[in-house]
Coordinates of C-alpha atoms and ligand atoms in Angstrom, one line a residue:
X100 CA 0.0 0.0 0.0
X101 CA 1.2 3.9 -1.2
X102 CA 0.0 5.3 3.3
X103 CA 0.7 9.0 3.9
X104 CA 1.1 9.7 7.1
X105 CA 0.2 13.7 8.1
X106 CA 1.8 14.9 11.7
X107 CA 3.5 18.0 13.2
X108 CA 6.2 16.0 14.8
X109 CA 9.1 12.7 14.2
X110 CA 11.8 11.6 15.7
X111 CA 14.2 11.9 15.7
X112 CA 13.8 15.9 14.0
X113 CA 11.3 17.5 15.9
X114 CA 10.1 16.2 19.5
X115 CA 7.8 17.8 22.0
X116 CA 6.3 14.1 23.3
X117 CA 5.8 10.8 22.4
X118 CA 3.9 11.7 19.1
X119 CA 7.0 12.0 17.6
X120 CA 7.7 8.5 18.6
X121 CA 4.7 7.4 18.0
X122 CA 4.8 8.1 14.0
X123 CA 8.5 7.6 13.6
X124 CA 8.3 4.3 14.4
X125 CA 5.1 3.2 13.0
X126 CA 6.1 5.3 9.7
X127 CA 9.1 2.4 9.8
X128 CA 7.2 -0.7 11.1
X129 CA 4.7 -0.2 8.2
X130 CA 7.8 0.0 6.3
X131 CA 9.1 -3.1 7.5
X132 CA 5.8 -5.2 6.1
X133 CA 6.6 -4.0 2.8
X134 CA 4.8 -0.4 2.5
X135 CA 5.3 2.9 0.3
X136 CA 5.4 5.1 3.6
X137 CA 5.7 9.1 3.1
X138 CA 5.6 11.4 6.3
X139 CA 4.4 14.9 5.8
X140 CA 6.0 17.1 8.0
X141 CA 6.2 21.0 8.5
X142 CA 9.9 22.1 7.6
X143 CA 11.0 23.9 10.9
X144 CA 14.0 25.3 11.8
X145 CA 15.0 22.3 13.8
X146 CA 13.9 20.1 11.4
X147 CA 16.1 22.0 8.2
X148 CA 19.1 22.2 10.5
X149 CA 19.5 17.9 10.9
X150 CA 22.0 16.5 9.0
X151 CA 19.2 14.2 7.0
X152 CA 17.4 17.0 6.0
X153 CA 20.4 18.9 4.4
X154 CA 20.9 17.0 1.0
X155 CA 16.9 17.2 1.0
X156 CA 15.4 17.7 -2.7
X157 CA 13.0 19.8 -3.2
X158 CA 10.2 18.3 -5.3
X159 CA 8.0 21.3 -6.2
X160 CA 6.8 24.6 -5.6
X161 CA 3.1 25.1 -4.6
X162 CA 0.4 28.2 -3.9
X163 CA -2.5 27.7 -1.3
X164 CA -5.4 29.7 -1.2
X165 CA -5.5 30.8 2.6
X166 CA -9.0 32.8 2.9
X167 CA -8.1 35.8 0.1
X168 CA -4.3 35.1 0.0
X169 CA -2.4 33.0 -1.7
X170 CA 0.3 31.5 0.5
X171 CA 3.5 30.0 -1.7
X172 CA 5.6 27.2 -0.1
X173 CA 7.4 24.2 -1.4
X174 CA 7.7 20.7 -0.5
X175 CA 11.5 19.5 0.3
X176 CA 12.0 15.4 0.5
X177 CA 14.4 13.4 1.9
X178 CA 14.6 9.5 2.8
X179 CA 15.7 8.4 6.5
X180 CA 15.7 4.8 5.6
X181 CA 14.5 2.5 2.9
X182 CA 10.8 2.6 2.3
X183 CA 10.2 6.0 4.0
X184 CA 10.3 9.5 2.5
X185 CA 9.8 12.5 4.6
X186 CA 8.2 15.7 2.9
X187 CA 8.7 18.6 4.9
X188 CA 6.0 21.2 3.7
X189 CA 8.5 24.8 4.1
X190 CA 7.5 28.1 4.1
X191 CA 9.6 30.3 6.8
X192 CA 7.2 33.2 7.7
X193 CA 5.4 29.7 9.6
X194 CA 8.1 27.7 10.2
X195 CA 11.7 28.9 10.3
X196 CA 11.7 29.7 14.2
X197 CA 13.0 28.0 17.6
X198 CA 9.9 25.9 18.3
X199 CA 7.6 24.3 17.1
X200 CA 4.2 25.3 18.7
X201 CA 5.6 28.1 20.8
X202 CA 8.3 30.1 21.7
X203 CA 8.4 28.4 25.4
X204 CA 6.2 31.2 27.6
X205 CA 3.2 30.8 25.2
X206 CA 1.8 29.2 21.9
X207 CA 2.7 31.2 18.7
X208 CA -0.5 33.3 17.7
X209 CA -0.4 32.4 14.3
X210 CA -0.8 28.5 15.2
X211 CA -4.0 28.3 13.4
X212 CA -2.8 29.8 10.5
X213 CA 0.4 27.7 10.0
X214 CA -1.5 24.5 10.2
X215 CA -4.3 25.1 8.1
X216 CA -0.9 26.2 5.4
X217 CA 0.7 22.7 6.6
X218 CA -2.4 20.8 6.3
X219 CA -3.6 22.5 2.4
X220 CA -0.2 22.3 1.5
X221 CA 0.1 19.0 1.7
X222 CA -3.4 18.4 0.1
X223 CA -2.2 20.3 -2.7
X224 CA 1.1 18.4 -2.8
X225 CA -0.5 15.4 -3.0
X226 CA -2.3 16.8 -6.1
X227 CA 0.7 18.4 -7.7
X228 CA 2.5 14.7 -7.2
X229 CA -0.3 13.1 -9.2
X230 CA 0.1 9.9 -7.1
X231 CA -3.0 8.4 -4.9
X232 CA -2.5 7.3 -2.1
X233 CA -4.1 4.2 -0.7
X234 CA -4.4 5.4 2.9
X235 CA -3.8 8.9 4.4
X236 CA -2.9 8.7 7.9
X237 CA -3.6 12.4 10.1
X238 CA -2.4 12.7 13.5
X239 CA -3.8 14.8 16.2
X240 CA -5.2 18.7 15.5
X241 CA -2.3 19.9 13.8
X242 CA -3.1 17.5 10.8
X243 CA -7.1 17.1 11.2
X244 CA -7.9 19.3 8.5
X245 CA -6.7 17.4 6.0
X246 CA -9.4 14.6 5.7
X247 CA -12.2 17.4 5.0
X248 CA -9.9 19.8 2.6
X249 CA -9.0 16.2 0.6
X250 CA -12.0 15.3 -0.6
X251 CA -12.8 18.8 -0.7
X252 CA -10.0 19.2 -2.8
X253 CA -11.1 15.9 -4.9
X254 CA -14.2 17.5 -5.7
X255 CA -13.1 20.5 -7.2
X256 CA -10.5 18.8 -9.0
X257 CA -11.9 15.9 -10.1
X258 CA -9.4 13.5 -8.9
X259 CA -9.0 11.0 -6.2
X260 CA -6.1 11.9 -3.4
X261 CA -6.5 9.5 -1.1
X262 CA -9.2 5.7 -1.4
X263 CA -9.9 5.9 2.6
X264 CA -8.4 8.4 5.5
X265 CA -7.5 7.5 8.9
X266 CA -7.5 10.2 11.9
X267 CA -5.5 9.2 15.0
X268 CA -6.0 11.1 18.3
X269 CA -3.1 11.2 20.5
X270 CA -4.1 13.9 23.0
X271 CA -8.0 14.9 23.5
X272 CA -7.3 17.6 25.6
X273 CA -5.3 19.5 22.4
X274 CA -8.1 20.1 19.7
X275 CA -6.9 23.3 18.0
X276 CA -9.4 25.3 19.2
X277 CA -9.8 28.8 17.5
X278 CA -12.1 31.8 17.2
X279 CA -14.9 31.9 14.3
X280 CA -13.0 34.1 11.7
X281 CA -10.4 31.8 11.4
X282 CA -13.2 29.5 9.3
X283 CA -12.9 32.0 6.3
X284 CA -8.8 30.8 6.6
X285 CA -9.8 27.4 5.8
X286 CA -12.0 28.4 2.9
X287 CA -14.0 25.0 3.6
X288 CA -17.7 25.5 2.3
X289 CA -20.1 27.2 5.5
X290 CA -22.0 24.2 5.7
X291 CA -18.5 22.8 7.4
X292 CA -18.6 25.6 9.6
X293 CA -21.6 24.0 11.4
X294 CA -22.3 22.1 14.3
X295 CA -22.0 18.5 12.5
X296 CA -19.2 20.4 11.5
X297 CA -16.0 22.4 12.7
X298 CA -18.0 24.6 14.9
X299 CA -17.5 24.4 18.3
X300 CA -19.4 26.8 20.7
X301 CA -19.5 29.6 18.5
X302 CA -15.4 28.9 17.8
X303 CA -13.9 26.3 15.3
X304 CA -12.6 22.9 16.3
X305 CA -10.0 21.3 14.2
X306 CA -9.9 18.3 15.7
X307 CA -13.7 18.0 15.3
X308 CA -12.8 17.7 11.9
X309 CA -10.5 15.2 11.8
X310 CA -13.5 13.0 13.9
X311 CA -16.0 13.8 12.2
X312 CA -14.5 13.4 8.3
X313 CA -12.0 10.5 8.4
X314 CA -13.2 7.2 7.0
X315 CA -11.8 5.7 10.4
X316 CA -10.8 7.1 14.3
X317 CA -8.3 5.8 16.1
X318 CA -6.4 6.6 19.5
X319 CA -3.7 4.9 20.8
X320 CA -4.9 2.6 23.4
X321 CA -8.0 0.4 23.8
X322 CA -8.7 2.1 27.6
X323 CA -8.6 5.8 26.3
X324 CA -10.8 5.0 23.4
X325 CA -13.6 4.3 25.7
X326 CA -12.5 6.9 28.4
X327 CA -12.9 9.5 25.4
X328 CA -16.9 8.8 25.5
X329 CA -17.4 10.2 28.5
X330 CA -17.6 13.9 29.8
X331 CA -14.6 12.8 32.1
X332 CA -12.1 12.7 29.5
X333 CA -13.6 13.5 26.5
X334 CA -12.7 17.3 27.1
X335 CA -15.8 18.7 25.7
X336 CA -15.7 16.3 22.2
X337 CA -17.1 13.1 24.0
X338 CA -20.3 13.3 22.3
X339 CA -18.7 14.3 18.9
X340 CA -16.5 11.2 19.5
X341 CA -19.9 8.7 20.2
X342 CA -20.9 9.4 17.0
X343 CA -18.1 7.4 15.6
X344 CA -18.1 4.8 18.0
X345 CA -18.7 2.2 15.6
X346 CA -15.4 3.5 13.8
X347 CA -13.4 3.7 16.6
X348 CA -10.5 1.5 17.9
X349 CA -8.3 2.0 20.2
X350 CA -4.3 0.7 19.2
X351 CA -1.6 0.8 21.7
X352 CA 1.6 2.3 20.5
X353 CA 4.7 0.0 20.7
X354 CA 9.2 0.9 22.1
X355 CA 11.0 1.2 19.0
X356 CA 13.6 -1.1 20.1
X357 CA 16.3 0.1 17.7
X358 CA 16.0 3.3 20.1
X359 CA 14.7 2.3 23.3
X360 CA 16.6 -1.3 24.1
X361 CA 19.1 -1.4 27.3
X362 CA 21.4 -4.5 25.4
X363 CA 22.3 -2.1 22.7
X364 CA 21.5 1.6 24.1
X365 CA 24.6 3.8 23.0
X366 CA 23.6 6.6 25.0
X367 CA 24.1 4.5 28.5
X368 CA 27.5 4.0 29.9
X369 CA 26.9 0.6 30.4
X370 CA 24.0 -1.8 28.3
X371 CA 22.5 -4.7 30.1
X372 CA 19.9 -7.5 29.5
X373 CA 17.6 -9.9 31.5
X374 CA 20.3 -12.4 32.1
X375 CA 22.9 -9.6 33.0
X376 CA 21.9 -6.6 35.2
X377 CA 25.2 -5.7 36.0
X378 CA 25.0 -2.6 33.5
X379 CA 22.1 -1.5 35.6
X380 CA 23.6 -1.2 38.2
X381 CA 26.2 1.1 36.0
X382 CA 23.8 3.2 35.0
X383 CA 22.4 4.1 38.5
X384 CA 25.8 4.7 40.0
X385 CA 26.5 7.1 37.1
X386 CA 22.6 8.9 37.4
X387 CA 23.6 9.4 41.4
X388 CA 26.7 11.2 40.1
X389 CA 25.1 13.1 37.7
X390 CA 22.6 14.3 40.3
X391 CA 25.1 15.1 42.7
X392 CA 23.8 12.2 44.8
X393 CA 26.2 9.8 46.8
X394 CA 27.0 7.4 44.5
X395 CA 27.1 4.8 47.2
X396 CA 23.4 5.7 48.1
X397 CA 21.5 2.1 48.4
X398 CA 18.2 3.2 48.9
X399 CA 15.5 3.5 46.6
X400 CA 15.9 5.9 43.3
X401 CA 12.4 7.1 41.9
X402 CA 12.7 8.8 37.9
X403 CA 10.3 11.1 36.3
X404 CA 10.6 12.0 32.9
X405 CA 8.1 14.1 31.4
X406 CA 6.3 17.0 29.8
X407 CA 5.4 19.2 32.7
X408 CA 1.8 19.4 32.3
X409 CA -1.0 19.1 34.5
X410 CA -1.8 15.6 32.7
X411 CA 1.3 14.4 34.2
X412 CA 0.4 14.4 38.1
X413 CA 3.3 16.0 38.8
X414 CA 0.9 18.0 41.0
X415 CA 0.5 14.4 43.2
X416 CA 4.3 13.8 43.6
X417 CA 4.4 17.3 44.7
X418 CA 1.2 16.6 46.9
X419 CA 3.3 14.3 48.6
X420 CA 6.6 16.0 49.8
X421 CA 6.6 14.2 52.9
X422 CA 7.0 10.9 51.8
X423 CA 10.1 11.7 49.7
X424 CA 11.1 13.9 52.8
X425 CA 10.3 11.1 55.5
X426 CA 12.1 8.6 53.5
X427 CA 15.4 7.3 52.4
X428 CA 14.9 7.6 49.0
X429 CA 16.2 9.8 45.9
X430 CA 14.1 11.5 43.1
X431 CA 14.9 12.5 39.6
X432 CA 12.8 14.5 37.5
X433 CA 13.5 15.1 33.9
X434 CA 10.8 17.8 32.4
X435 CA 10.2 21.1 31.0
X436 CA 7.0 22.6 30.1
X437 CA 4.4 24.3 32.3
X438 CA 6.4 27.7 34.2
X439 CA 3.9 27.0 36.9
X440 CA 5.2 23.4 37.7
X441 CA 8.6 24.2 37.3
X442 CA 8.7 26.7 39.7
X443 CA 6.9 24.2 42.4
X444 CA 9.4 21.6 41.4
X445 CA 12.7 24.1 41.9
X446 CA 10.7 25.1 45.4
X447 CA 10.8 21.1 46.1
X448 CA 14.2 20.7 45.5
X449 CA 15.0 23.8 47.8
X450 CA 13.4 21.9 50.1
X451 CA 15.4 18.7 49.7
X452 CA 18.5 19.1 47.6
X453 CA 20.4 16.2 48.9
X454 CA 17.3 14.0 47.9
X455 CA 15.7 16.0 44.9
X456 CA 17.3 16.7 41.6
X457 CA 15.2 18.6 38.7
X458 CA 17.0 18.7 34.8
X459 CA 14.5 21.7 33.3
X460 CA 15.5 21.1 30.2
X461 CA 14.9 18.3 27.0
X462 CA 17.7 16.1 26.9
X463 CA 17.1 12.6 25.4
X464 CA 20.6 11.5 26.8
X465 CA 19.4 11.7 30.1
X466 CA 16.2 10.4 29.6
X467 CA 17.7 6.9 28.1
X468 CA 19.3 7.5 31.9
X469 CA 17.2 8.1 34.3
X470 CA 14.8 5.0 32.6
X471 CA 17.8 2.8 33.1
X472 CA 19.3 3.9 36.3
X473 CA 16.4 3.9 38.4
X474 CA 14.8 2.1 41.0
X475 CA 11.1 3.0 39.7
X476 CA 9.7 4.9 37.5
X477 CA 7.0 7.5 38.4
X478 CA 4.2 8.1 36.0
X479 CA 0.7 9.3 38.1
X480 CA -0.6 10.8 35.2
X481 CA -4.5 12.3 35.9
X482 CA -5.4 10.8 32.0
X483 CA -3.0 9.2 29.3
X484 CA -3.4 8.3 26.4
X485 CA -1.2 5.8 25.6
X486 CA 2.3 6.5 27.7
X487 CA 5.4 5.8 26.3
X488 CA 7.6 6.2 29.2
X489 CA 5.7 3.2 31.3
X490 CA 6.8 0.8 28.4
X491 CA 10.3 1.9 28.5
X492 CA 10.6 1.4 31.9
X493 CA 9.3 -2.2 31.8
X494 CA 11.9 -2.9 28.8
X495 CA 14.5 -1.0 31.3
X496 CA 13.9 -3.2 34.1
X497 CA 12.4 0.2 36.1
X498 CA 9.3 -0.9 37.7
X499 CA 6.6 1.7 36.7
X500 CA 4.2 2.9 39.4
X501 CA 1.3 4.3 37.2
X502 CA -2.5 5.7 37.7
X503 CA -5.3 3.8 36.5
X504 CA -5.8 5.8 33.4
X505 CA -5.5 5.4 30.0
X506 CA -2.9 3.5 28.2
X507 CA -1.4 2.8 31.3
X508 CA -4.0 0.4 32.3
X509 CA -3.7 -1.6 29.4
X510 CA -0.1 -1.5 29.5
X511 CA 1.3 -2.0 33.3
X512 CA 0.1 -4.9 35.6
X513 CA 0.0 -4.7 39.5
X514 CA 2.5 -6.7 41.1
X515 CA 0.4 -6.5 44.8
X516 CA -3.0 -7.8 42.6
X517 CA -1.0 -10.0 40.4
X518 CA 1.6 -11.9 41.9
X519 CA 2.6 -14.1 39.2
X520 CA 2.2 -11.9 36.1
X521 CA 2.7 -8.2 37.7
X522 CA 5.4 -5.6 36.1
X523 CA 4.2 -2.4 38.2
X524 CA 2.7 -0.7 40.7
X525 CA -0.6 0.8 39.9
X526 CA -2.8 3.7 41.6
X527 CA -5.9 6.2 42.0
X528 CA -4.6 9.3 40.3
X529 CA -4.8 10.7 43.7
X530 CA -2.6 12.0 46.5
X531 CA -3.7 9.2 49.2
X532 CA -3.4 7.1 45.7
X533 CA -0.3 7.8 44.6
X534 CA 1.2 7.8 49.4
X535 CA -0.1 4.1 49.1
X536 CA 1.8 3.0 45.8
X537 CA 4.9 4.9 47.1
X538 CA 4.8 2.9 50.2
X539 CA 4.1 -0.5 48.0
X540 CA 7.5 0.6 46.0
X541 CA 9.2 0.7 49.0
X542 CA 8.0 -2.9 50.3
X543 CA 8.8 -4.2 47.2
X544 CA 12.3 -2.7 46.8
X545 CA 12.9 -4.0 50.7
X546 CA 12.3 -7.7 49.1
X547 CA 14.7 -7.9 46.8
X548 CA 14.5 -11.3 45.2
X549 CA 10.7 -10.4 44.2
X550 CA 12.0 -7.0 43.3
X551 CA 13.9 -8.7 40.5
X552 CA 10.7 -10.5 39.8
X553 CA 9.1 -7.8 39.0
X554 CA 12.0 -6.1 36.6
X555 CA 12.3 -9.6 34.8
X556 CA 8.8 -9.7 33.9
X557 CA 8.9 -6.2 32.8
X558 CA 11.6 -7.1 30.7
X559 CA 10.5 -10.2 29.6
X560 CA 7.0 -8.2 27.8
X561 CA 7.2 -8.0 24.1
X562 CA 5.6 -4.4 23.8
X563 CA 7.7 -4.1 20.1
X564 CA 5.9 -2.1 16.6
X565 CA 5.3 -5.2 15.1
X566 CA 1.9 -5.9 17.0
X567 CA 1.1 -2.5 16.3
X568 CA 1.9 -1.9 12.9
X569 CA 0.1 -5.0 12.4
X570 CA -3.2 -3.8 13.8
X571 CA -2.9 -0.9 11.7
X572 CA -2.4 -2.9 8.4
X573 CA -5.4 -4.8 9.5
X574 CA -7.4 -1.6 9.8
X575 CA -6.3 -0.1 6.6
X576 CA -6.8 -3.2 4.6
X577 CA -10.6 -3.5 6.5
X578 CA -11.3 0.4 5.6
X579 CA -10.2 -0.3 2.3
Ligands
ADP48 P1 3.4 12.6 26.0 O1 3.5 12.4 24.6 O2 2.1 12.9 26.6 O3 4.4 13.7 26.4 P2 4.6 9.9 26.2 O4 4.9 9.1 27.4 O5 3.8 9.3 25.2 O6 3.9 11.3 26.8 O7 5.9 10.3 25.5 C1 6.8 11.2 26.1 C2 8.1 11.1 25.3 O8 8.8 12.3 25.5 C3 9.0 10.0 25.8 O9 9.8 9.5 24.7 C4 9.9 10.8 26.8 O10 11.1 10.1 27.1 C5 10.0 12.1 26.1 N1 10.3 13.2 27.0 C6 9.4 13.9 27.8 N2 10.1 14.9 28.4 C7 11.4 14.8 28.1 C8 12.5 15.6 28.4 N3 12.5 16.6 29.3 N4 13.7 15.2 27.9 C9 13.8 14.2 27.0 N5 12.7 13.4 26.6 C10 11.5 13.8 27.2
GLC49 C1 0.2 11.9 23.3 C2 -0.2 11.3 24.7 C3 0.6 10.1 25.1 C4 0.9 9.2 23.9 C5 1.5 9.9 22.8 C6 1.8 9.1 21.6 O1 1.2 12.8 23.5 O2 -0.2 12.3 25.7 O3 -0.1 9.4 26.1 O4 1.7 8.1 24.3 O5 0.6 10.9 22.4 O6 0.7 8.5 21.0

């Protein structure tokens, strides 16, 4: 099959979360089974600067009609590996600056206007290219346009862009929300602009769209797709969401294990595997040192690594202070994002330096670190999706100690419920929740020989893109 995927981020070029993992590595699993895989993607700054991107071609110019402008950009493609092409849709008035969706303090105004561009843009490169597609692939807000302007687009022109669209929500609680004018932008007929539409309380919705018009929803775990049908975590688009229950699946994103794997991980300084921890052990010496911990500390080392956002429950590890305080035990936390939360978390480690170390800053090195050096990983998030980080602790021999949310419930067992099977510690997104799975981690670290239990079964989990990228291929080849 000729699938397009659509998405504003992949690794390893541009990276806010684990979206970028997400479509990097099914872009190559799909590859892997034999596919014609192009990834559209817009051409930051970032993105222009890798060393992949440099001999990029470009493949055409293009003009899109952006309300009563007409906006020219041009398509640049490179290949990262056999199978996969990456177009990255330019135009530097939207795209040639330091981030991606914001300049750090806030989100760039112009947001909706550079990803209706991306999204038309690669519409109309898919006409200028003259090739169908079988499948086009749209992830999250920042792509969900694209299934209504396509066969907008195949109206006017007569031609068929894509046989069947697939829409995958990553995160609910980002829809692209904007005010009313920004309809005439899209230059979508006004029957779009309606309430079985893109209309949304008067604003727009984007990611209504991409809902409402693809021939098939998914999200990316079997847990969140149901959780997204009701006012709890639908955020406002749970009834919108209903109306395609019957197209609806939930598939649970896989570890790329050429990235994430501790036997062959370059950026540890030691690797290990199931039958030899000794690397582990490597690692957390040198995470102590880095964290200007005691390297001889023997306690218990709790990670975090994570966008600091409200949906993390770094609120609930903050909630509880005293138990970190009480205890002999370290934390790490890996994270930038909210300014709110990282000022409570530089207040924490005032607080507690010798037991508290925050890293405000993206830095995948460290990340690949922290997941192999520590004791547990800490992931209370108040909804997820899918969760990446809980996998790659389980593959890292980190015990996770997750809320019962989201991707994490189909993805983390309890070792206290399950005895023979479990990889984690599981909890109520709460602050009593998350006290009585802190205190479980620490029973469980006092008994070591179930401890390594625990870390082996983790291990032992195959959690790998083929099951994935299988249960995609099944759901194209159904839709088609
Ligand atoms: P989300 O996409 O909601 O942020 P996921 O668990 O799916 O959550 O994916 C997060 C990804 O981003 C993981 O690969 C994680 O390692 C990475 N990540 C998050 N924060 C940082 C950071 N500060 N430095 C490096 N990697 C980070
Ligand atoms: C989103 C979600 C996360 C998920 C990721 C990749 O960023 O917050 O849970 O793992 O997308 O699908």
């Amino acid at each position: 099959m000729k699938i397009v995927h659509v998405a504003s981020e992949l690794f390893p070029y541009v990276k806010t979360g684990g979206l970028a993992d997400a479509v990097a590595a099914l872009a190559g699993a799909l590859a892997d089974r034999g596919h014609e895989v192009a990834v559209y993607l817009p051409g930051y700054r970032v993105v222009l600067e890798h060393k992949d991107a440099a001999g990029a071609e470009r493949t055409h110019r293009l003009k899109v009609e952006q309300g009563t402008d007409f906006l020219s950009g041009e398509v640049r493609v490179f290949s990262p590996r056999p199978g996969v092409t990456v177009h990255l849709v330019c135009r530097e008035e939207f795209f040639d600056r330091r981030g991606a969706y914001g300049n750090g303090e806030r989100d760039y105004e112009d947001n909706a206007e550079r990803f209706i561009f991306f999204s038309k843009a690669v519409v109309e490169s898919l006409r200028l290219a003259e090739a169908g597609a079988d499948i086009v692939h749209c992830h999250d807000w920042q792509a969900s346009l694209v299934p209504v302007l396509l066969r907008q687009a195949e109206r006017r022109h007569g031609v068929t862009l894509a046989l069947k669209t697939v829409f995958t929500i990553h995160n609910i609680a980002y829809q692209g929300v904007f005010p009313s004018r920004t309809f005439a932008r899209t230059n979508l007929p006004e029957e779009v602009n309606q309430i079985d539409g893109i209309e949304y309380y008067s604003q727009i919705n984007l990611m209504k769209g991409g809902i409402l018009f693809a021939d098939r929803v998914t999200t990316v775990s079997p847990r969140y797709a149901q959780e997204i049908q009701t006012p709890e975590f639908g955020c406002g688009l749970d009834g919108v969401v209903q109306t395609r229950a019957d197209d609806l699946v939930g598939l649970i994103n896989g570890v790329d294990s050429a990235i994430w794997n501790p036997a062959t991980d370059e950026l540890l300084p030691a690797r290990y595997s199931p039958q030899n921890m000794a690397g582990k052990k490597v690692c957390r010496t040198e995470l102590l040192k880095r964290c200007g911990f005691g390297a001889g500390f023997k306690g218990p080392v709790f990670g975090v690594v994570a966008r600091l956002a409200a949906q993390k429950g770094i609120d609930l590890i903050l909630a509880n202070r005293d138990f970190f305080q009480s205890n002999d035990v370290r934390l790490v936390i890996l994270g930038s994002g909210e300014r709110r939360l990282e000022d409570e978390v530089r207040a924490f480690v005032r607080e507690a330096p010798a037991k508290v170390h925050f890293s405000p800053r993206l830095d995948e090195a460290m990340s690949h670190l922290i997941e192999a050096g520590c004791d547990f990983f800490l992931m209370p998030s108040v909804f997820e999706p899918c969760g990446l980080n809980q996998m790659y602790s389980q593959v890292y021999g980190t015990v996770p100690v997750a809320s019962r949310v989201g991707g994490l419930v189909d993805t983390v067992i309890d070792a206290d419920e399950d005895p023979i099977r479990g990889t984690g510690l599981m909890c109520e997104p709460t602050t009593s929740g998350l006290l009585d799975a802190l205190q479980r981690a620490l029973a469980l670290f006092a008994d070591a020989p179930r401890h390594a239990q625990v870390q082996q079964r983790g291990m032992a989990r195959d959690f790998s893109w083929k099951a994935a990228a299988e249960a995609y291929d099944r759901l194209y080849l159904e839709s088609l």
